[in-house]
Coordinates of C-alpha atoms in Angstrom, one line a residue:
M737 CA -27.9 -42.1 -16.3
G738 CA -27.5 -38.7 -14.4
D739 CA -23.7 -38.3 -14.8
E740 CA -23.1 -39.2 -18.4
W741 CA -23.2 -35.6 -19.6
K742 CA -21.2 -34.1 -16.7
I743 CA -17.8 -32.6 -17.7
D744 CA -15.2 -31.8 -15.1
L745 CA -12.7 -29.3 -16.5
K746 CA -10.9 -28.4 -13.3
I747 CA -10.6 -24.7 -14.3
P748 CA -9.8 -22.3 -11.4
D749 CA -12.1 -19.4 -10.6
I750 CA -11.2 -16.8 -13.3
G751 CA -13.1 -14.0 -11.6
M752 CA -11.1 -14.5 -8.4
M753 CA -7.9 -14.7 -10.4
V754 CA -8.7 -11.3 -12.1
T755 CA -9.7 -9.8 -8.8
L756 CA -6.4 -10.9 -7.0
M757 CA -4.3 -9.8 -9.9
T758 CA -6.0 -6.4 -10.0
A759 CA -5.5 -6.0 -6.3
A760 CA -1.9 -6.9 -6.6
L761 CA -1.2 -4.5 -9.4
C762 CA -3.0 -1.6 -7.8
S763 CA -1.3 -2.2 -4.5
M764 CA 2.1 -2.3 -6.1
I765 CA 1.5 0.9 -8.0
M766 CA 0.2 2.7 -5.0
G767 CA 2.9 1.5 -2.7
A768 CA 5.7 2.4 -5.1
A769 CA 4.2 5.8 -5.8
E770 CA 3.9 6.6 -2.0
I771 CA 7.6 5.6 -1.5
A772 CA 8.7 7.8 -4.4
Y773 CA 6.5 10.7 -3.3
T774 CA 8.0 10.5 0.3
M775 CA 11.5 10.4 -1.1
L776 CA 10.6 13.4 -3.3
W777 CA 9.6 15.4 -0.2
I778 CA 12.8 14.6 1.6
T779 CA 14.9 15.4 -1.4
A780 CA 13.1 18.7 -2.0
S781 CA 13.5 19.6 1.7
Y782 CA 17.1 18.8 1.6
V783 CA 17.7 20.9 -1.4
R784 CA 15.8 23.8 0.1
H785 CA 17.2 23.7 3.7
G786 CA 20.6 22.2 3.2
K787 CA 22.5 19.8 5.4
D788 CA 20.9 21.2 8.6
F789 CA 17.6 19.6 7.5
F790 CA 18.7 16.1 8.5
I791 CA 19.8 17.4 11.9
D792 CA 16.3 18.9 12.3
L793 CA 14.8 15.6 11.6
L794 CA 16.9 13.9 14.2
N795 CA 16.7 16.6 16.9
A796 CA 13.3 16.5 18.5
K797 CA 13.7 19.8 20.3
A798 CA 14.2 22.0 17.3
L799 CA 11.7 20.7 14.7
T800 CA 10.8 23.2 12.0
W801 CA 7.5 23.1 10.2
T802 CA 9.0 21.2 7.3
A803 CA 10.5 18.6 9.6
E804 CA 7.2 18.0 11.3
Y805 CA 5.5 17.7 8.0
I806 CA 8.0 15.2 6.8
L807 CA 7.9 13.1 10.0
V808 CA 4.2 12.9 10.4
A809 CA 2.9 12.7 6.8
G810 CA 5.9 10.9 5.6
S811 CA 5.7 8.2 8.3
L812 CA 2.0 7.7 7.6
L813 CA 2.7 7.4 3.9
L814 CA 5.5 4.9 4.4
F815 CA 3.3 2.8 6.7
S816 CA 0.6 2.9 4.1
A817 CA 3.1 1.8 1.5
I818 CA 4.1 -1.1 3.6
L819 CA 0.4 -2.2 3.9
F820 CA -0.1 -1.8 0.2
L821 CA 3.0 -3.9 -0.5
L822 CA 1.9 -6.6 2.0
S823 CA -1.5 -6.6 0.3
S824 CA 0.2 -7.1 -3.1
T825 CA 2.5 -9.9 -1.7
Y826 CA -0.4 -11.8 -0.1
S827 CA -2.6 -11.3 -3.2
L828 CA 0.2 -12.9 -5.3
Y829 CA 0.6 -15.7 -2.8
E830 CA -3.2 -16.5 -2.9
L831 CA -3.1 -16.2 -6.7
N832 CA -0.3 -18.8 -6.9
G833 CA -2.2 -21.1 -4.6
L834 CA -5.3 -20.8 -6.7
A835 CA -3.4 -21.5 -9.9
K836 CA -1.9 -24.7 -8.4
N837 CA -5.1 -25.9 -6.7
P838 CA -8.4 -24.8 -8.3
E839 CA -10.3 -26.0 -5.2
K840 CA -8.3 -23.8 -2.8
K841 CA -10.3 -21.4 -0.6
V842 CA -9.0 -17.8 -1.2
H843 CA -8.7 -15.5 1.8
T844 CA -9.9 -12.2 0.2
K845 CA -10.6 -10.6 3.6
V846 CA -6.9 -10.5 4.4
V847 CA -6.0 -9.1 1.0
F848 CA -8.6 -6.4 1.1
G849 CA -8.0 -5.8 4.8
F850 CA -4.4 -4.8 4.0
F851 CA -5.6 -2.7 1.1
I852 CA -8.2 -0.9 3.1
G853 CA -5.7 -0.4 5.9
G854 CA -3.3 1.2 3.4
L855 CA -6.1 3.5 2.1
V856 CA -7.0 4.6 5.6
L857 CA -3.4 5.4 6.4
L858 CA -3.1 7.3 3.1
F859 CA -6.2 9.3 4.0
L860 CA -4.8 10.1 7.4
A861 CA -1.5 11.2 5.8
L862 CA -3.3 13.6 3.5
I863 CA -5.5 15.0 6.3
S864 CA -2.4 15.4 8.6
A865 CA -0.6 17.1 5.7
I866 CA -3.5 19.6 5.3
I867 CA -3.7 20.2 9.0
L868 CA 0.0 20.7 9.4
R869 CA 0.2 23.0 6.4
Y870 CA -2.8 25.3 7.0
L871 CA -3.5 25.2 10.7

């Protein structure tokens, strides 16, 4: 008598699907924006300093202030972008697994671990840019 009104719809967790999709979209936008911003820095420095700028980037003995700025802050931004894109990729992987099997356990700690790691590197890049610029 207890199970006659029970309905099994086999619907995946909608809240988790929205969370994973939001994390994927935010990570993609932030990763792409960081890559574009770094390329903007490099292009602007090339236009300002000419062909010698790339030699300054390769030659560790004669780094100008701009080259140090690009190497430190740009490297941190690119590593942050990599973590954001890894977060997006893993989030989409988990979302696909959840869509195929509603009973699947989602590993949100990995998704948000990559995301928070990207945010920490972004913060360090901004702090290093301020330190290199004003100190």
